[in-house]
Amino acid sequence: MRKTNVIGIMGAMPEEIEGITHLLDDVSVETFGQREYHSGFCKGQKFVVVFSRWGKVAAATTVTTLIHEFGVTEVLFTGVAGAIHPALKVGDVVVGKRFIQHDLDGRPLMKKFEIPLLNQTYLVANETKLEKAKDAVSTVLEDEALHELISDSDLQSFDILQPKLFVGDIASGDQFISSDEVRQNVLDELPGVLCVEMEGASVAQVCFEYGIPLTVIRTISDEANASSVVDFPAFIQSISSVYSVAFVRELYQLK
Ligand code: ADE
């Protein structure tokens, strides 16, 4: 028998998932482990939307519940990230191609960054889902669409001119990176990494172990340096939560 398609959506900020739950009809809320899972439908498709909470353990636990209790057949993670690669600016968007835990170090028992028992350091995104995410993000970031979505004054207040889509490596760790020194350490050790956040690679590990395709879309909120915390809440409210809803609408054709 074919499994019903259920899409799990996790957001790194409560503000981000709120807009997504508003897209759904017939919403019911169930609580597991202090997390509220919002189930509902849009255009006949079932979604379960949840705030991941912060950090690798929290996010891994949340996605495990999505899989066990709600039977999700694919997962989207949307949220903010700090830029590690110098090419990325605030307002740019990263679609994750590979995921690594930058604070995982089981040496001398195994290689640095290797995930115990999986013999892998990087987990790779599903190719088909990745292509769809790239298309959806590109559409949202097109000049005209972007200006319809976000006011000029909000874009200007974060110096966002022409936000770009990047596709590549995302590193996750239980650390909010807000110093040049730590940022440089990550860049030196993992030169291919585009951005850092605190959940994606742990969700990727759980999804890999259960055979569930995962898409991670991250909006750059800061440059992982001393000014990282400045205007963080304002950025979430006026930019990244608006992006997240638009990505979901575009990705799942909910318009
Ligand atoms: N999420 C958003 N910005 C971040 C940063 N600088 N470090 C870790 N996670 C983040």
PDB file of C-alpha atoms and ligand atoms in Angstrom, residues 80-83 173 175-178 196-198 218 221-225 228 232, ligand 1:
ATOM      1  CA  VAL A  80      18.102  31.806   9.618  1.00  0.00           C
ATOM      2  CA  ALA A  81      21.859  31.223   9.541  1.00  0.00           C
ATOM      3  CA  GLY A  82      25.097  33.115   9.974  1.00  0.00           C
ATOM      4  CA  ALA A  83      27.277  33.599   6.886  1.00  0.00           C
ATOM      5  CA  GLY A 173      26.787  23.072  15.927  1.00  0.00           C
ATOM      6  CA  GLN A 175      27.043  27.356  19.270  1.00  0.00           C
ATOM      7  CA  PHE A 176      25.813  30.758  18.144  1.00  0.00           C
ATOM      8  CA  ILE A 177      28.860  32.093  16.315  1.00  0.00           C
ATOM      9  CA  SER A 178      29.441  35.771  16.925  1.00  0.00           C
ATOM     10  CA  VAL A 196      26.361  28.038  10.150  1.00  0.00           C
ATOM     11  CA  GLU A 197      23.290  27.323  12.184  1.00  0.00           C
ATOM     12  CA  MET A 198      22.360  25.079  15.086  1.00  0.00           C
ATOM     13  CA  ARG A 218      18.451  29.128   5.356  1.00  0.00           C
ATOM     14  CA  SER A 221      20.605  36.910   9.116  1.00  0.00           C
ATOM     15  CA  ASP A 222      24.140  37.860  10.159  1.00  0.00           C
ATOM     16  CA  GLU A 223      27.767  37.393   9.309  1.00  0.00           C
ATOM     17  CA  ALA A 224      28.640  35.271  12.359  1.00  0.00           C
ATOM     18  CA  ASN A 225      30.706  38.095  13.851  1.00  0.00           C
ATOM     19  CA  SER A 228      25.455  39.135  14.823  1.00  0.00           C
ATOM     20  CA  PHE A 232      18.191  39.909  15.022  1.00  0.00           C
TER      21      PHE A 232
HETATM   22  N1  ADE B   1      21.757  31.224  13.289  1.00  0.00           N
HETATM   23  C1  ADE B   1      21.717  32.477  12.805  1.00  0.00           C
HETATM   24  N2  ADE B   1      22.906  33.099  12.951  1.00  0.00           N
HETATM   25  C2  ADE B   1      23.722  32.206  13.539  1.00  0.00           C
HETATM   26  C3  ADE B   1      25.058  32.255  13.974  1.00  0.00           C
HETATM   27  N3  ADE B   1      25.791  33.356  13.824  1.00  0.00           N
HETATM   28  N4  ADE B   1      25.581  31.145  14.563  1.00  0.00           N
HETATM   29  C4  ADE B   1      24.821  30.040  14.732  1.00  0.00           C
HETATM   30  N5  ADE B   1      23.551  29.943  14.356  1.00  0.00           N
HETATM   31  C5  ADE B   1      22.995  31.003  13.761  1.00  0.00           C
END
